[in-house]
Amino acid sequence: MNIFLSYSSTRRDIADRLRLALEAEDHEVFFDRSDLAAGENFQQPIRDALVAADLFIFLISPESVASGSFTLAELDMAQQQWRRPARRVLPVVVAATPKASIPAYLKAVTLLEPQGDVVAQTLTAVAALARPWQVRWRWALRVAALLLLGALAWWGSHRWQARQLAAAEQTARRQQLEQAGRALALCHSGSRADGFAQLTQLAAAPPVAAGVLRAREDCAMAWLREPRGLPGDKPFAQFTAPLRAVLAQALVAGASGARAADLRAHLGWAYALLWHDYPSPAQDPGEHYRQALQDDADNFYAHALWGHWLFKRTPADPVQAKAHFAAALKNGRDLPFLRTLQVGVTVRSLADAPYALQVLNQMRVQGEPSPAVRIPDVWDFFFGTVYLEDTARLLRQTLPAQDTLQVFLWLYPQPEDDATRRDLWRLAHGWLMIQAGRAGQARPDLLLLQKELRAADKSGPAVNALNRLLAKS
């Protein structure tokens, strides 16, 4: 069957596995916007894909049914295509989602709520939804094949052996795709080193299915976005070498459009990582990002990674960097990764720190999860030294006091277990409360803190700052 697969980018790991499994069953799958050529308008190619589709699979998650999501736009096109969803639409619940938020069009058919493996149960449901004429056509083909084999039997055993070899190759490709799906799952949520090694072994054993190569490229890109466990004197050089080779090989093989842009952007990122090893990378990452945007002008990773590079390089170009970050944010493809880049590259620089704080406030207002990986840096740069005049001035100039207080509580809702960090948390919280016009609420705990520090005979800049704060408030 021709199948249109609609999903939220946050569930890409499940979608990847399902696509590979469906292709292993000889289905044609329209996967996502990465299947579109550069410069195309998304609406018409998607409508064309829906017209050609026999089945529309919608992966239900809180993100896919959220207002304004691209998946809801695809669902609306599907509803225009098929007024009645029966036997045309297969809604699959892949994450707990309130029933009230699920569109009525999807609830018009039975929701598939897998209790075990999502991919396996979805394949079973797809097989059950095969239309009768397709079943009859497949049986007719099988009968015709048998008749043809009988008629051509006199050609000799070598013809039979050729057919057996073709069948064995097809079986081998299916097995490769199944193994590739399991390896890709490791790349998303397990040991990326193991997943990449398995995909490399599959790619070295002919015949190689195209899905195996694509899975290996996806694994290489995912691993580059979150490198970890890097031994050696020059870890990033050693780490990126095989990944760069895979991306370059895919580009030489003829990748185009959005896919080529993803590959080029990650290749540029691989060279940017070499800054951890060398004074300057072997190649300018900017050239890769520029070429990626020629392949796909709205490419998320090209904009996001170029923005990071423009902040990181010397001299920095914060104006252009922010413009690229804004373009990536508008695309919205991998928002947690973008936020990690934005905060991580700016939080340690006095000149760029206000931008990091503004990004954190934007994330808080929009209900995004806090970037836990960068919380220590934010604490050290901002709130752990709030008693220093330079830090206090920076906070006052960057955000309204009430917003700064809310960012603090969003990132650090409770005091730390460590006694010193706990005292600093109380000092920062009290200072921010006073700045926000809530001195009456802040003063009792600050007085208690002052009493405790005096009893412990503590001294230093933080204690002096506390005394000054209480004297003024």
PDB file of C-alpha atoms in Angstrom, residues 39-274:
ATOM      1  CA  GLY A  39      12.134  25.034  -2.730  1.00  0.00           C
ATOM      2  CA  GLU A  40       8.867  23.123  -2.878  1.00  0.00           C
ATOM      3  CA  ASN A  41       5.680  24.441  -1.335  1.00  0.00           C
ATOM      4  CA  PHE A  42       4.714  21.975   1.377  1.00  0.00           C
ATOM      5  CA  GLN A  43       0.947  22.090   0.777  1.00  0.00           C
ATOM      6  CA  GLN A  44       0.721  20.773  -2.789  1.00  0.00           C
ATOM      7  CA  PRO A  45       3.237  17.891  -2.459  1.00  0.00           C
ATOM      8  CA  ILE A  46       1.460  16.756   0.707  1.00  0.00           C
ATOM      9  CA  ARG A  47      -1.927  16.901  -1.022  1.00  0.00           C
ATOM     10  CA  ASP A  48      -0.494  14.911  -3.933  1.00  0.00           C
ATOM     11  CA  ALA A  49       0.893  12.336  -1.503  1.00  0.00           C
ATOM     12  CA  LEU A  50      -2.517  12.033   0.192  1.00  0.00           C
ATOM     13  CA  VAL A  51      -4.263  11.573  -3.168  1.00  0.00           C
ATOM     14  CA  ALA A  52      -1.877   8.699  -3.934  1.00  0.00           C
ATOM     15  CA  ALA A  53      -2.144   7.212  -0.444  1.00  0.00           C
ATOM     16  CA  ASP A  54      -4.230   4.157   0.407  1.00  0.00           C
ATOM     17  CA  LEU A  55      -3.852   4.718   4.152  1.00  0.00           C
ATOM     18  CA  PHE A  56      -3.187   7.677   6.478  1.00  0.00           C
ATOM     19  CA  ILE A  57      -1.418   6.725   9.748  1.00  0.00           C
ATOM     20  CA  PHE A  58      -1.591   9.427  12.440  1.00  0.00           C
ATOM     21  CA  LEU A  59       0.666   8.958  15.504  1.00  0.00           C
ATOM     22  CA  ILE A  60      -1.294  10.459  18.411  1.00  0.00           C
ATOM     23  CA  SER A  61       0.704  12.266  21.095  1.00  0.00           C
ATOM     24  CA  PRO A  62       0.128  15.509  23.014  1.00  0.00           C
ATOM     25  CA  GLU A  63       2.417  17.300  20.553  1.00  0.00           C
ATOM     26  CA  SER A  64       0.701  16.003  17.384  1.00  0.00           C
ATOM     27  CA  VAL A  65      -2.753  17.228  18.481  1.00  0.00           C
ATOM     28  CA  ALA A  66      -1.508  20.538  19.898  1.00  0.00           C
ATOM     29  CA  SER A  67      -3.066  23.639  18.393  1.00  0.00           C
ATOM     30  CA  GLY A  68      -1.072  24.965  15.445  1.00  0.00           C
ATOM     31  CA  SER A  69       0.911  21.768  14.911  1.00  0.00           C
ATOM     32  CA  PHE A  70       1.829  20.787  11.350  1.00  0.00           C
ATOM     33  CA  THR A  71       0.349  17.336  11.970  1.00  0.00           C
ATOM     34  CA  LEU A  72      -3.109  18.850  12.465  1.00  0.00           C
ATOM     35  CA  ALA A  73      -2.710  20.622   9.117  1.00  0.00           C
ATOM     36  CA  GLU A  74      -1.933  17.240   7.514  1.00  0.00           C
ATOM     37  CA  LEU A  75      -4.961  15.731   9.273  1.00  0.00           C
ATOM     38  CA  ASP A  76      -7.164  18.510   7.899  1.00  0.00           C
ATOM     39  CA  MET A  77      -5.959  17.716   4.361  1.00  0.00           C
ATOM     40  CA  ALA A  78      -6.700  14.031   4.969  1.00  0.00           C
ATOM     41  CA  GLN A  79     -10.223  14.898   6.099  1.00  0.00           C
ATOM     42  CA  GLN A  80     -10.748  16.863   2.907  1.00  0.00           C
ATOM     43  CA  GLN A  81      -9.517  13.853   0.945  1.00  0.00           C
ATOM     44  CA  TRP A  82     -11.652  11.255   2.786  1.00  0.00           C
ATOM     45  CA  ARG A  83     -14.897  12.484   4.349  1.00  0.00           C
ATOM     46  CA  ARG A  84     -15.307   9.119   6.066  1.00  0.00           C
ATOM     47  CA  PRO A  85     -12.134   7.895   7.772  1.00  0.00           C
ATOM     48  CA  ALA A  86     -13.124   4.212   7.986  1.00  0.00           C
ATOM     49  CA  ARG A  87     -10.481   1.920   6.404  1.00  0.00           C
ATOM     50  CA  ARG A  88      -8.588   5.019   5.276  1.00  0.00           C
ATOM     51  CA  VAL A  89      -7.278   6.455   8.568  1.00  0.00           C
ATOM     52  CA  LEU A  90      -5.400   4.560  11.278  1.00  0.00           C
ATOM     53  CA  PRO A  91      -4.893   6.613  14.482  1.00  0.00           C
ATOM     54  CA  VAL A  92      -2.184   5.094  16.706  1.00  0.00           C
ATOM     55  CA  VAL A  93      -1.722   6.327  20.287  1.00  0.00           C
ATOM     56  CA  VAL A  94       2.044   6.462  20.960  1.00  0.00           C
ATOM     57  CA  ALA A  95       1.923   8.599  24.123  1.00  0.00           C
ATOM     58  CA  ALA A  96      -0.695   9.241  26.782  1.00  0.00           C
ATOM     59  CA  THR A  97      -3.003  11.931  25.349  1.00  0.00           C
ATOM     60  CA  PRO A  98      -6.236  13.334  26.846  1.00  0.00           C
ATOM     61  CA  LYS A  99      -9.178  11.980  24.836  1.00  0.00           C
ATOM     62  CA  ALA A 100     -10.787  15.417  24.788  1.00  0.00           C
ATOM     63  CA  SER A 101      -7.833  16.830  22.833  1.00  0.00           C
ATOM     64  CA  ILE A 102      -8.033  14.155  20.089  1.00  0.00           C
ATOM     65  CA  PRO A 103      -9.904  15.457  16.988  1.00  0.00           C
ATOM     66  CA  ALA A 104     -13.362  13.989  16.407  1.00  0.00           C
ATOM     67  CA  TYR A 105     -12.329  12.832  12.928  1.00  0.00           C
ATOM     68  CA  LEU A 106      -9.796  10.445  14.475  1.00  0.00           C
ATOM     69  CA  LYS A 107     -12.219   9.251  17.143  1.00  0.00           C
ATOM     70  CA  ALA A 108     -14.707   8.370  14.404  1.00  0.00           C
ATOM     71  CA  VAL A 109     -12.703   5.149  13.983  1.00  0.00           C
ATOM     72  CA  THR A 110     -11.285   2.855  16.633  1.00  0.00           C
ATOM     73  CA  LEU A 111      -8.070   4.224  18.119  1.00  0.00           C
ATOM     74  CA  LEU A 112      -5.203   1.745  18.117  1.00  0.00           C
ATOM     75  CA  GLU A 113      -3.773   1.843  21.662  1.00  0.00           C
ATOM     76  CA  PRO A 114      -0.889  -0.648  21.643  1.00  0.00           C
ATOM     77  CA  GLN A 115      -0.226  -2.458  24.907  1.00  0.00           C
ATOM     78  CA  GLY A 116       3.037  -3.973  23.705  1.00  0.00           C
ATOM     79  CA  ASP A 117       5.393  -3.041  20.869  1.00  0.00           C
ATOM     80  CA  VAL A 118       3.906  -0.092  18.949  1.00  0.00           C
ATOM     81  CA  VAL A 119       5.550  -1.006  15.644  1.00  0.00           C
ATOM     82  CA  ALA A 120       4.523  -4.678  15.711  1.00  0.00           C
ATOM     83  CA  GLN A 121       0.890  -3.950  16.571  1.00  0.00           C
ATOM     84  CA  THR A 122       0.664  -1.197  13.975  1.00  0.00           C
ATOM     85  CA  LEU A 123       1.951  -3.579  11.268  1.00  0.00           C
ATOM     86  CA  THR A 124      -0.780  -6.052  12.256  1.00  0.00           C
ATOM     87  CA  ALA A 125      -3.419  -3.326  12.018  1.00  0.00           C
ATOM     88  CA  VAL A 126      -2.139  -2.213   8.620  1.00  0.00           C
ATOM     89  CA  ALA A 127      -2.331  -5.777   7.322  1.00  0.00           C
ATOM     90  CA  ALA A 128      -5.933  -6.047   8.568  1.00  0.00           C
ATOM     91  CA  LEU A 129      -6.872  -2.819   6.784  1.00  0.00           C
ATOM     92  CA  ALA A 130      -5.659  -4.001   3.365  1.00  0.00           C
ATOM     93  CA  ARG A 131      -8.541  -3.482   0.977  1.00  0.00           C
ATOM     94  CA  PRO A 132     -10.174  -6.570  -0.579  1.00  0.00           C
ATOM     95  CA  TRP A 133      -9.155  -5.667  -4.104  1.00  0.00           C
ATOM     96  CA  GLN A 134      -5.533  -5.517  -2.978  1.00  0.00           C
ATOM     97  CA  VAL A 135      -5.809  -8.975  -1.441  1.00  0.00           C
ATOM     98  CA  ARG A 136      -7.367 -10.384  -4.620  1.00  0.00           C
ATOM     99  CA  TRP A 137      -4.680  -8.707  -6.741  1.00  0.00           C
ATOM    100  CA  ARG A 138      -1.924 -10.189  -4.622  1.00  0.00           C
ATOM    101  CA  TRP A 139      -3.475 -13.672  -4.907  1.00  0.00           C
ATOM    102  CA  ALA A 140      -3.811 -13.194  -8.670  1.00  0.00           C
ATOM    103  CA  LEU A 141      -0.165 -12.285  -8.900  1.00  0.00           C
ATOM    104  CA  ARG A 142       0.788 -15.350  -6.904  1.00  0.00           C
ATOM    105  CA  VAL A 143      -1.303 -17.647  -9.131  1.00  0.00           C
ATOM    106  CA  ALA A 144       0.125 -16.038 -12.246  1.00  0.00           C
ATOM    107  CA  ALA A 145       3.619 -16.457 -10.861  1.00  0.00           C
ATOM    108  CA  LEU A 146       2.992 -20.153 -10.259  1.00  0.00           C
ATOM    109  CA  LEU A 147       1.621 -20.621 -13.794  1.00  0.00           C
ATOM    110  CA  LEU A 148       4.563 -18.769 -15.222  1.00  0.00           C
ATOM    111  CA  LEU A 149       7.004 -20.899 -13.269  1.00  0.00           C
ATOM    112  CA  GLY A 150       5.308 -24.029 -14.632  1.00  0.00           C
ATOM    113  CA  ALA A 151       5.382 -22.757 -18.184  1.00  0.00           C
ATOM    114  CA  LEU A 152       9.023 -21.797 -17.961  1.00  0.00           C
ATOM    115  CA  ALA A 153      10.240 -24.854 -16.044  1.00  0.00           C
ATOM    116  CA  TRP A 154      11.803 -26.269 -19.220  1.00  0.00           C
ATOM    117  CA  TRP A 155      14.209 -23.332 -19.325  1.00  0.00           C
ATOM    118  CA  GLY A 156      16.281 -25.247 -16.853  1.00  0.00           C
ATOM    119  CA  SER A 157      17.391 -25.219 -13.289  1.00  0.00           C
ATOM    120  CA  HIS A 158      19.514 -22.108 -13.680  1.00  0.00           C
ATOM    121  CA  ARG A 159      16.347 -20.006 -14.095  1.00  0.00           C
ATOM    122  CA  TRP A 160      14.965 -21.431 -10.895  1.00  0.00           C
ATOM    123  CA  GLN A 161      18.203 -20.730  -9.110  1.00  0.00           C
ATOM    124  CA  ALA A 162      18.087 -17.105 -10.289  1.00  0.00           C
ATOM    125  CA  ARG A 163      14.617 -16.681  -8.814  1.00  0.00           C
ATOM    126  CA  GLN A 164      15.693 -18.305  -5.594  1.00  0.00           C
ATOM    127  CA  LEU A 165      18.638 -15.920  -5.398  1.00  0.00           C
ATOM    128  CA  ALA A 166      16.346 -12.915  -5.944  1.00  0.00           C
ATOM    129  CA  ALA A 167      14.016 -14.124  -3.199  1.00  0.00           C
ATOM    130  CA  ALA A 168      16.957 -14.647  -0.860  1.00  0.00           C
ATOM    131  CA  GLU A 169      18.180 -11.110  -1.582  1.00  0.00           C
ATOM    132  CA  GLN A 170      14.725  -9.698  -0.844  1.00  0.00           C
ATOM    133  CA  THR A 171      14.601 -11.614   2.427  1.00  0.00           C
ATOM    134  CA  ALA A 172      18.076 -10.365   3.291  1.00  0.00           C
ATOM    135  CA  ARG A 173      16.989  -6.774   2.633  1.00  0.00           C
ATOM    136  CA  ARG A 174      13.944  -7.178   4.858  1.00  0.00           C
ATOM    137  CA  GLN A 175      16.085  -8.573   7.622  1.00  0.00           C
ATOM    138  CA  GLN A 176      18.520  -5.702   7.159  1.00  0.00           C
ATOM    139  CA  LEU A 177      15.728  -3.156   7.501  1.00  0.00           C
ATOM    140  CA  GLU A 178      14.414  -4.835  10.634  1.00  0.00           C
ATOM    141  CA  GLN A 179      17.902  -4.861  12.156  1.00  0.00           C
ATOM    142  CA  ALA A 180      18.401  -1.258  11.056  1.00  0.00           C
ATOM    143  CA  GLY A 181      15.205  -0.267  12.858  1.00  0.00           C
ATOM    144  CA  ARG A 182      16.440  -1.810  16.097  1.00  0.00           C
ATOM    145  CA  ALA A 183      19.873  -0.209  15.713  1.00  0.00           C
ATOM    146  CA  LEU A 184      18.334   3.201  14.996  1.00  0.00           C
ATOM    147  CA  ALA A 185      16.277   2.889  18.177  1.00  0.00           C
ATOM    148  CA  LEU A 186      19.569   2.501  20.064  1.00  0.00           C
ATOM    149  CA  CYS A 187      20.852   5.678  18.426  1.00  0.00           C
ATOM    150  CA  HIS A 188      17.827   7.607  19.676  1.00  0.00           C
ATOM    151  CA  SER A 189      17.475   6.252  23.194  1.00  0.00           C
ATOM    152  CA  GLY A 190      20.325   3.863  24.010  1.00  0.00           C
ATOM    153  CA  SER A 191      23.975   3.366  23.160  1.00  0.00           C
ATOM    154  CA  ARG A 192      24.677   5.408  20.045  1.00  0.00           C
ATOM    155  CA  ALA A 193      28.056   3.710  19.687  1.00  0.00           C
ATOM    156  CA  ASP A 194      26.398   0.269  19.550  1.00  0.00           C
ATOM    157  CA  GLY A 195      23.675   1.470  17.196  1.00  0.00           C
ATOM    158  CA  PHE A 196      26.137   3.100  14.816  1.00  0.00           C
ATOM    159  CA  ALA A 197      28.406   0.033  14.876  1.00  0.00           C
ATOM    160  CA  GLN A 198      25.491  -2.255  13.988  1.00  0.00           C
ATOM    161  CA  LEU A 199      24.392   0.003  11.130  1.00  0.00           C
ATOM    162  CA  THR A 200      27.971   0.153   9.827  1.00  0.00           C
ATOM    163  CA  GLN A 201      28.135  -3.653   9.778  1.00  0.00           C
ATOM    164  CA  LEU A 202      24.826  -3.830   7.911  1.00  0.00           C
ATOM    165  CA  ALA A 203      26.032  -1.274   5.359  1.00  0.00           C
ATOM    166  CA  ALA A 204      29.155  -3.374   4.716  1.00  0.00           C
ATOM    167  CA  ALA A 205      27.220  -6.589   3.969  1.00  0.00           C
ATOM    168  CA  PRO A 206      25.626  -6.620   0.481  1.00  0.00           C
ATOM    169  CA  PRO A 207      22.945  -6.410  -0.682  1.00  0.00           C
ATOM    170  CA  VAL A 208      22.361  -3.129   1.146  1.00  0.00           C
ATOM    171  CA  ALA A 209      18.847  -1.686   1.369  1.00  0.00           C
ATOM    172  CA  ALA A 210      18.594   2.088   0.985  1.00  0.00           C
ATOM    173  CA  GLY A 211      16.838   2.255   4.353  1.00  0.00           C
ATOM    174  CA  VAL A 212      19.960   0.883   6.058  1.00  0.00           C
ATOM    175  CA  LEU A 213      22.120   3.698   4.688  1.00  0.00           C
ATOM    176  CA  ARG A 214      19.535   6.310   5.649  1.00  0.00           C
ATOM    177  CA  ALA A 215      19.308   4.891   9.174  1.00  0.00           C
ATOM    178  CA  ARG A 216      23.100   5.028   9.520  1.00  0.00           C
ATOM    179  CA  GLU A 217      23.104   8.662   8.391  1.00  0.00           C
ATOM    180  CA  ASP A 218      20.310   9.504  10.854  1.00  0.00           C
ATOM    181  CA  CYS A 219      22.289   7.832  13.632  1.00  0.00           C
ATOM    182  CA  ALA A 220      25.432   9.797  12.740  1.00  0.00           C
ATOM    183  CA  MET A 221      23.516  13.082  12.809  1.00  0.00           C
ATOM    184  CA  ALA A 222      21.762  12.264  16.099  1.00  0.00           C
ATOM    185  CA  TRP A 223      25.063  11.333  17.712  1.00  0.00           C
ATOM    186  CA  LEU A 224      26.753  14.525  16.533  1.00  0.00           C
ATOM    187  CA  ARG A 225      23.993  16.578  18.144  1.00  0.00           C
ATOM    188  CA  GLU A 226      24.681  15.007  21.541  1.00  0.00           C
ATOM    189  CA  PRO A 227      28.235  13.616  21.765  1.00  0.00           C
ATOM    190  CA  ARG A 228      29.124  11.791  24.942  1.00  0.00           C
ATOM    191  CA  GLY A 229      31.750   9.364  26.228  1.00  0.00           C
ATOM    192  CA  LEU A 230      34.727  10.612  24.236  1.00  0.00           C
ATOM    193  CA  PRO A 231      38.109   9.150  25.317  1.00  0.00           C
ATOM    194  CA  GLY A 232      41.521  10.056  23.904  1.00  0.00           C
ATOM    195  CA  ASP A 233      43.884  13.019  23.678  1.00  0.00           C
ATOM    196  CA  LYS A 234      41.924  14.579  20.830  1.00  0.00           C
ATOM    197  CA  PRO A 235      38.451  13.156  21.415  1.00  0.00           C
ATOM    198  CA  PHE A 236      36.455  15.230  18.956  1.00  0.00           C
ATOM    199  CA  ALA A 237      38.822  14.487  16.084  1.00  0.00           C
ATOM    200  CA  GLN A 238      38.578  10.753  16.786  1.00  0.00           C
ATOM    201  CA  PHE A 239      34.854  10.901  17.485  1.00  0.00           C
ATOM    202  CA  THR A 240      33.774  12.840  14.391  1.00  0.00           C
ATOM    203  CA  ALA A 241      35.994  11.095  11.816  1.00  0.00           C
ATOM    204  CA  PRO A 242      33.698   8.092  11.036  1.00  0.00           C
ATOM    205  CA  LEU A 243      30.583  10.259  11.302  1.00  0.00           C
ATOM    206  CA  ARG A 244      31.978  12.830   8.860  1.00  0.00           C
ATOM    207  CA  ALA A 245      32.803  10.000   6.454  1.00  0.00           C
ATOM    208  CA  VAL A 246      29.194   8.742   6.516  1.00  0.00           C
ATOM    209  CA  LEU A 247      27.734  12.205   5.871  1.00  0.00           C
ATOM    210  CA  ALA A 248      30.184  12.934   3.053  1.00  0.00           C
ATOM    211  CA  GLN A 249      29.477   9.550   1.460  1.00  0.00           C
ATOM    212  CA  ALA A 250      25.738  10.277   1.435  1.00  0.00           C
ATOM    213  CA  LEU A 251      26.309  13.649  -0.240  1.00  0.00           C
ATOM    214  CA  VAL A 252      28.584  12.132  -2.875  1.00  0.00           C
ATOM    215  CA  ALA A 253      25.916   9.485  -3.521  1.00  0.00           C
ATOM    216  CA  GLY A 254      23.519  12.227  -4.629  1.00  0.00           C
ATOM    217  CA  ALA A 255      21.432  13.355  -1.648  1.00  0.00           C
ATOM    218  CA  SER A 256      19.425  16.446  -2.550  1.00  0.00           C
ATOM    219  CA  GLY A 257      16.934  18.960  -1.190  1.00  0.00           C
ATOM    220  CA  ALA A 258      16.109  18.975   2.512  1.00  0.00           C
ATOM    221  CA  ARG A 259      17.969  15.702   3.066  1.00  0.00           C
ATOM    222  CA  ALA A 260      21.171  17.111   1.620  1.00  0.00           C
ATOM    223  CA  ALA A 261      20.738  20.247   3.738  1.00  0.00           C
ATOM    224  CA  ASP A 262      20.457  18.151   6.924  1.00  0.00           C
ATOM    225  CA  LEU A 263      23.604  16.234   5.992  1.00  0.00           C
ATOM    226  CA  ARG A 264      25.611  19.346   5.111  1.00  0.00           C
ATOM    227  CA  ALA A 265      24.532  21.166   8.283  1.00  0.00           C
ATOM    228  CA  HIS A 266      25.656  18.267  10.458  1.00  0.00           C
ATOM    229  CA  LEU A 267      28.915  18.000   8.531  1.00  0.00           C
ATOM    230  CA  GLY A 268      29.553  21.660   9.367  1.00  0.00           C
ATOM    231  CA  TRP A 269      28.730  20.931  13.020  1.00  0.00           C
ATOM    232  CA  ALA A 270      31.256  18.068  13.018  1.00  0.00           C
ATOM    233  CA  TYR A 271      33.988  20.493  11.925  1.00  0.00           C
ATOM    234  CA  ALA A 272      32.841  23.075  14.475  1.00  0.00           C
ATOM    235  CA  LEU A 273      33.296  20.460  17.215  1.00  0.00           C
ATOM    236  CA  LEU A 274      36.963  20.261  16.305  1.00  0.00           C
TER     237      LEU A 274
END
